[in-house]
Each structure stands twice: as C-alpha cells, then as structure tokens.
Amino acid sequence: MQINNFTVLESIYGRFIVNRHCAYQADCLVKTGAPHIEAELRKILAIVQTLSADCVVVDAGANIGLVSVPVAHAIKGRNGSVYAFEVQRLLYYALCGTAALNDLDNLMVFNRGVGAREDVLKVPQLDYSQPQDFGLLSLVDQRAVRQHEMVNIVTIDGMQLPRLDFLKIDVEGMEIDVLQGARETLAAFRPWCWIEYWKVDKELLREQFHGLGYRLFVMDDLNMLCAPESRLHASGMNIDAPAF
C-alpha cells in the first residue's frame, strides 16, 4: 500500500494538510496538536485580535498555512480577509485544501511570490518524499537553480489593496525585496509588520521604515515586529521585547 507524502492532521486550529516528511511540522502537530511555531503564533494572534472589522492581512511565504489559517479563523467573524502567497506548488495545493477543509472562505491563496517588482523566477524542484525542511527553500540565488518550475512574482503595491492591517513576511532572504515592493502601501496604511530577519541586513530592514512612524522590536532569534506607533498606541499593547 502506497503511503502518500501529504496527509490531514487535526490541530487546535482545525485541520491541516501536512507533508509527513517536513521537519518539525507533522511531528509537532501529532504530539501536541499545535504548530511548532506556536510561541511565535501566539504573539501574532495577540496583535491580530486588535485589528478592526474588515481588516486585511497578507501572508508572504505562507507554506502550509500555519500562520494564515489561525489568523483567518481569528478574523473571520469580523469580516477580515487573508491573502496568502506560496511559491511551492505542492504546498500551495496543500494550503488550498486546508482552506476548504476549514470552510475558510476569507482565506485567498495564490501560487505566486512577492517581491520588489513584477518578475518570473525559478523555483527549485524538491523531492517531497524525502525528509527535509521545505520552508528553507529560497529564490535568492537563481544561478544555482537547476531543476525548476517558474513562478510569477508580484508586488504588494501592485495588488492595489483597499487597506492593509497586518503583513507577515517569511521568504528566506527576500524580505527586503517584499518591503521595497510595498513602499506605497506601507506609507498609505501603516500595517503591523511581522518579518523574519535572520537572513537579511537588519540595518537595511530598518531603513525601509524610515520616516513612516514605526518602532521595531526583536521578538526572537528569527522574527522582528515593526509596529506603527499609531496602531501600537491605539491597541494599548506593551511589547515585551528589545527595541531595535
């Protein structure tokens, strides 16, 4: 009997379609019922709970939806929407299935990348039957890519969103690119930004928010919160993390 690479697992946030071989994901869901990023997720959800009705969230680098699915659940009752972007076609399929399994009609999923400009890039082809961390796939070094598929890259500014309240970026070294393609949107809407920073120049990251009225906090070894002062004050939240 053939064992499929992808399976459905129950969790405290509903059902997820998960690759059996992906480092951390399946094992933690089976043993605890929570994602392996639960500590990070709780911090994100604390901010998301402060968002107003009709809020809009963008998840750039969604993987199987360990952030976008709980967030979509959290804001569904407030008519909030999540736009999730994933470049790996099989993980995109998985997230689409997860959205359907959980009746998340407010979660829109796109097999696209997000960057500084509209482009078409090579996505390395992975073997989803072999144990590895599929979340480490990067599009940064295009010259090193051999076997590949192509994926369209879009910009956040090009989406012409009616508003943006929360932006999560985890794109393995292209975080600055995403911010550069979101300059107009950041200036117009001042969203909360949760950004994986460990593969990028932190000073260059800081520069992307210069003059926009943001405070930056180092939340853990991987992630930074860029908090708009206006939203931070209105939320009444006290961010218990070192300022950057």
Tab-separated table of C-alpha atoms in Angstrom:
chain	number	residue	atom	x	y	z
A	1	MET	CA	0.000	0.000	0.000
A	2	GLN	CA	1.383	3.386	-1.012
A	3	ILE	CA	1.691	5.981	1.749
A	4	ASN	CA	1.051	9.481	0.459
A	5	ASN	CA	3.541	12.238	1.197
A	6	PHE	CA	0.726	14.546	2.326
A	7	THR	CA	-1.837	13.756	4.983
A	8	VAL	CA	-4.503	15.512	7.069
A	9	LEU	CA	-3.816	16.215	10.738
A	10	GLU	CA	-6.112	17.659	13.378
A	11	SER	CA	-4.955	20.630	15.424
A	12	ILE	CA	-6.231	23.260	17.827
A	13	TYR	CA	-6.709	25.478	14.752
A	14	GLY	CA	-8.616	22.925	12.690
A	15	ARG	CA	-7.309	20.502	10.088
A	16	PHE	CA	-4.066	20.960	8.171
A	17	ILE	CA	-2.809	19.157	5.080
A	18	VAL	CA	0.812	18.438	6.008
A	19	ASN	CA	3.783	16.734	4.391
A	20	ARG	CA	4.742	13.714	6.510
A	21	HIS	CA	8.445	14.304	5.885
A	22	CYS	CA	8.717	18.032	6.627
A	23	ALA	CA	10.965	18.722	9.582
A	24	TYR	CA	9.029	19.763	12.705
A	25	GLN	CA	5.575	20.297	11.185
A	26	ALA	CA	3.904	16.880	11.249
A	27	ASP	CA	5.700	15.646	14.363
A	28	CYS	CA	4.657	18.627	16.478
A	29	LEU	CA	1.049	18.603	15.264
A	30	VAL	CA	0.729	14.890	16.065
A	31	LYS	CA	2.290	15.173	19.523
A	32	THR	CA	0.867	18.493	20.723
A	33	GLY	CA	-1.995	19.470	18.420
A	34	ALA	CA	-0.288	22.827	17.928
A	35	PRO	CA	2.131	24.102	15.263
A	36	HIS	CA	5.851	24.031	16.010
A	37	ILE	CA	5.765	27.853	15.786
A	38	GLU	CA	3.071	28.138	18.464
A	39	ALA	CA	5.071	30.608	20.593
A	40	GLU	CA	5.504	32.904	17.589
A	41	LEU	CA	1.905	32.389	16.540
A	42	ARG	CA	0.515	33.435	19.908
A	43	LYS	CA	2.359	36.773	19.636
A	44	ILE	CA	0.978	37.290	16.139
A	45	LEU	CA	-2.574	36.434	17.210
A	46	ALA	CA	-2.378	38.868	20.131
A	47	ILE	CA	-1.828	41.647	17.581
A	48	VAL	CA	-4.421	40.285	15.157
A	49	GLN	CA	-7.041	40.384	17.916
A	50	THR	CA	-6.654	44.194	17.986
A	51	LEU	CA	-7.496	44.603	14.278
A	52	SER	CA	-10.781	46.238	13.359
A	53	ALA	CA	-13.634	44.912	11.242
A	54	ASP	CA	-12.927	44.340	7.531
A	55	CYS	CA	-9.209	44.042	8.255
A	56	VAL	CA	-6.821	42.768	5.569
A	57	VAL	CA	-3.819	40.524	6.262
A	58	VAL	CA	-1.109	39.481	3.781
A	59	ASP	CA	0.989	36.351	4.403
A	60	ALA	CA	4.036	36.397	2.114
A	61	GLY	CA	5.619	32.957	2.299
A	62	ALA	CA	2.647	31.057	3.670
A	63	ASN	CA	3.984	27.475	3.418
A	64	ILE	CA	1.107	25.164	4.509
A	65	GLY	CA	-0.665	27.960	6.367
A	66	LEU	CA	0.492	27.597	9.965
A	67	VAL	CA	0.075	31.376	10.302
A	68	SER	CA	-2.556	32.247	7.707
A	69	VAL	CA	-5.058	29.564	8.800
A	70	PRO	CA	-5.207	30.558	12.512
A	71	VAL	CA	-5.295	34.230	11.507
A	72	ALA	CA	-8.134	33.603	9.038
A	73	HIS	CA	-10.077	31.821	11.796
A	74	ALA	CA	-9.432	34.714	14.194
A	75	ILE	CA	-10.704	37.465	11.895
A	76	LYS	CA	-13.467	35.642	10.019
A	77	GLY	CA	-16.148	36.850	12.422
A	78	ARG	CA	-15.027	40.448	11.814
A	79	ASN	CA	-15.278	40.081	8.031
A	80	GLY	CA	-11.484	40.076	7.781
A	81	SER	CA	-9.547	38.681	4.821
A	82	VAL	CA	-6.191	36.915	4.463
A	83	TYR	CA	-4.189	36.871	1.227
A	84	ALA	CA	-1.628	34.039	1.350
A	85	PHE	CA	1.218	33.639	-1.157
A	86	GLU	CA	3.280	30.457	-1.584
A	87	VAL	CA	5.749	29.709	-4.407
A	88	GLN	CA	5.965	25.928	-3.898
A	89	ARG	CA	3.183	24.421	-5.993
A	90	LEU	CA	2.615	21.352	-3.763
A	91	LEU	CA	2.462	23.472	-0.603
A	92	TYR	CA	0.093	25.842	-2.387
A	93	TYR	CA	-2.143	22.860	-3.196
A	94	ALA	CA	-1.966	21.769	0.446
A	95	LEU	CA	-2.971	25.203	1.711
A	96	CYS	CA	-5.861	25.430	-0.746
A	97	GLY	CA	-7.128	22.083	0.560
A	98	THR	CA	-6.727	23.218	4.147
A	99	ALA	CA	-8.738	26.375	3.454
A	100	ALA	CA	-11.544	24.230	2.026
A	101	LEU	CA	-11.441	21.695	4.890
A	102	ASN	CA	-11.865	24.518	7.410
A	103	ASP	CA	-14.518	26.480	5.466
A	104	LEU	CA	-12.220	29.496	5.357
A	105	ASP	CA	-13.789	31.436	2.528
A	106	ASN	CA	-11.932	34.523	3.790
A	107	LEU	CA	-8.540	32.931	3.018
A	108	MET	CA	-7.379	33.593	-0.553
A	109	VAL	CA	-4.390	31.516	-1.647
A	110	PHE	CA	-2.054	32.315	-4.559
A	111	ASN	CA	0.744	30.301	-6.184
A	112	ARG	CA	2.823	33.458	-6.514
A	113	GLY	CA	5.885	35.009	-4.956
A	114	VAL	CA	6.066	38.528	-3.553
A	115	GLY	CA	8.996	40.801	-4.336
A	116	ALA	CA	10.318	44.224	-5.279
A	117	ARG	CA	8.999	44.153	-8.856
A	118	GLU	CA	6.887	42.014	-11.130
A	119	ASP	CA	9.068	39.186	-12.391
A	120	VAL	CA	9.239	35.478	-13.188
A	121	LEU	CA	11.674	33.385	-11.122
A	122	LYS	CA	12.825	29.788	-10.941
A	123	VAL	CA	11.562	27.656	-8.053
A	124	PRO	CA	13.860	24.694	-7.234
A	125	GLN	CA	12.092	21.349	-7.560
A	126	LEU	CA	12.161	19.451	-4.269
A	127	ASP	CA	11.586	15.794	-3.539
A	128	TYR	CA	8.577	15.835	-1.221
A	129	SER	CA	9.110	12.186	-0.315
A	130	GLN	CA	12.421	12.906	1.462
A	131	PRO	CA	12.798	14.292	4.999
A	132	GLN	CA	13.805	17.961	4.961
A	133	ASP	CA	12.601	21.414	5.979
A	134	PHE	CA	10.643	22.559	2.932
A	135	GLY	CA	10.325	26.013	4.480
A	136	LEU	CA	14.015	26.691	3.771
A	137	LEU	CA	13.516	26.853	0.002
A	138	SER	CA	14.881	30.169	-1.300
A	139	LEU	CA	14.624	32.030	-4.601
A	140	VAL	CA	17.596	34.307	-3.883
A	141	ASP	CA	20.357	32.518	-5.826
A	142	GLN	CA	18.722	31.971	-9.198
A	143	ARG	CA	22.015	30.974	-10.859
A	144	ALA	CA	22.331	27.902	-8.636
A	145	VAL	CA	18.919	26.521	-9.602
A	146	ARG	CA	18.922	23.525	-11.969
A	147	GLN	CA	15.685	21.540	-11.991
A	148	HIS	CA	12.930	24.048	-11.505
A	149	GLU	CA	9.460	25.378	-12.179
A	150	MET	CA	8.689	29.018	-12.919
A	151	VAL	CA	6.610	31.262	-10.680
A	152	ASN	CA	5.265	34.771	-11.149
A	153	ILE	CA	6.399	37.424	-8.688
A	154	VAL	CA	4.002	40.220	-7.732
A	155	THR	CA	4.361	43.322	-5.568
A	156	ILE	CA	2.170	44.349	-2.679
A	157	ASP	CA	1.787	47.811	-4.215
A	158	GLY	CA	0.615	46.150	-7.431
A	159	MET	CA	-2.184	44.351	-5.579
A	160	GLN	CA	-3.923	47.697	-5.022
A	161	LEU	CA	-5.395	46.515	-1.747
A	162	PRO	CA	-8.230	48.575	-0.267
A	163	ARG	CA	-6.349	48.514	3.044
A	164	LEU	CA	-3.624	46.532	4.809
A	165	ASP	CA	-3.615	45.957	8.559
A	166	PHE	CA	-1.041	43.198	9.098
A	167	LEU	CA	1.813	41.983	6.897
A	168	LYS	CA	3.757	38.802	7.668
A	169	ILE	CA	6.907	38.149	5.602
A	170	ASP	CA	8.872	34.886	5.689
A	171	VAL	CA	10.515	34.492	2.284
A	172	GLU	CA	14.004	33.144	3.022
A	173	GLY	CA	16.196	36.134	2.213
A	174	MET	CA	13.820	38.192	0.054
A	175	GLU	CA	12.219	40.088	2.920
A	176	ILE	CA	13.763	43.424	1.870
A	177	ASP	CA	12.500	42.870	-1.682
A	178	VAL	CA	8.952	42.442	-0.396
A	179	LEU	CA	9.180	45.685	1.579
A	180	GLN	CA	10.627	47.560	-1.400
A	181	GLY	CA	7.632	46.456	-3.451
A	182	ALA	CA	5.290	47.683	-0.713
A	183	ARG	CA	6.519	51.267	-0.208
A	184	GLU	CA	3.277	52.959	-1.261
A	185	THR	CA	1.127	50.516	0.712
A	186	LEU	CA	3.206	50.911	3.874
A	187	ALA	CA	3.015	54.702	3.628
A	188	ALA	CA	-0.735	54.661	2.981
A	189	PHE	CA	-1.917	52.128	5.575
A	190	ARG	CA	0.870	51.696	8.180
A	191	PRO	CA	0.229	47.959	8.779
A	192	TRP	CA	1.787	45.940	11.581
A	193	CYS	CA	4.684	44.009	10.005
A	194	TRP	CA	5.967	40.669	11.317
A	195	ILE	CA	9.210	39.891	9.471
A	196	GLU	CA	11.691	37.033	9.565
A	197	TYR	CA	15.000	38.905	9.698
A	198	TRP	CA	17.794	36.381	10.226
A	199	LYS	CA	18.786	36.140	6.546
A	200	VAL	CA	18.771	39.866	5.760
A	201	ASP	CA	20.712	43.009	6.700
A	202	LYS	CA	18.885	44.322	9.776
A	203	GLU	CA	20.039	47.908	9.181
A	204	LEU	CA	18.693	47.766	5.636
A	205	LEU	CA	15.449	46.410	7.044
A	206	ARG	CA	15.255	49.351	9.437
A	207	GLU	CA	15.745	51.758	6.527
A	208	GLN	CA	12.566	50.520	4.855
A	209	PHE	CA	10.529	52.059	7.702
A	210	HIS	CA	12.437	55.341	7.970
A	211	GLY	CA	10.110	58.313	8.264
A	212	LEU	CA	6.969	56.173	8.484
A	213	GLY	CA	6.495	56.347	12.257
A	214	TYR	CA	7.415	52.777	13.188
A	215	ARG	CA	9.045	51.197	16.222
A	216	LEU	CA	10.999	47.980	15.702
A	217	PHE	CA	11.234	45.124	18.219
A	218	VAL	CA	13.331	41.944	18.131
A	219	MET	CA	10.771	39.308	19.077
A	220	ASP	CA	13.073	36.265	18.976
A	221	ASP	CA	16.102	34.881	17.136
A	222	LEU	CA	14.209	34.840	13.834
A	223	ASN	CA	11.493	37.479	13.855
A	224	MET	CA	11.117	41.224	14.146
A	225	LEU	CA	7.947	43.215	14.769
A	226	CYS	CA	7.710	46.565	13.005
A	227	ALA	CA	4.946	48.355	14.866
A	228	PRO	CA	3.340	51.573	13.583
A	229	GLU	CA	3.282	53.975	16.506
A	230	SER	CA	-0.324	54.987	15.833
A	231	ARG	CA	-1.602	51.387	15.944
A	232	LEU	CA	0.644	50.497	18.880
A	233	HIS	CA	-0.737	53.406	20.927
A	234	ALA	CA	-4.352	52.660	19.965
A	235	SER	CA	-4.012	48.969	20.848
A	236	GLY	CA	-2.708	49.647	24.345
A	237	MET	CA	-0.273	46.775	23.893
A	238	ASN	CA	3.017	46.623	25.763
A	239	ILE	CA	5.550	44.842	23.561
A	240	ASP	CA	7.760	42.805	25.878
A	241	ALA	CA	10.771	42.584	23.579
A	242	PRO	CA	14.027	44.503	22.997
A	243	ALA	CA	13.714	47.561	20.755
A	244	PHE	CA	15.892	47.607	17.651
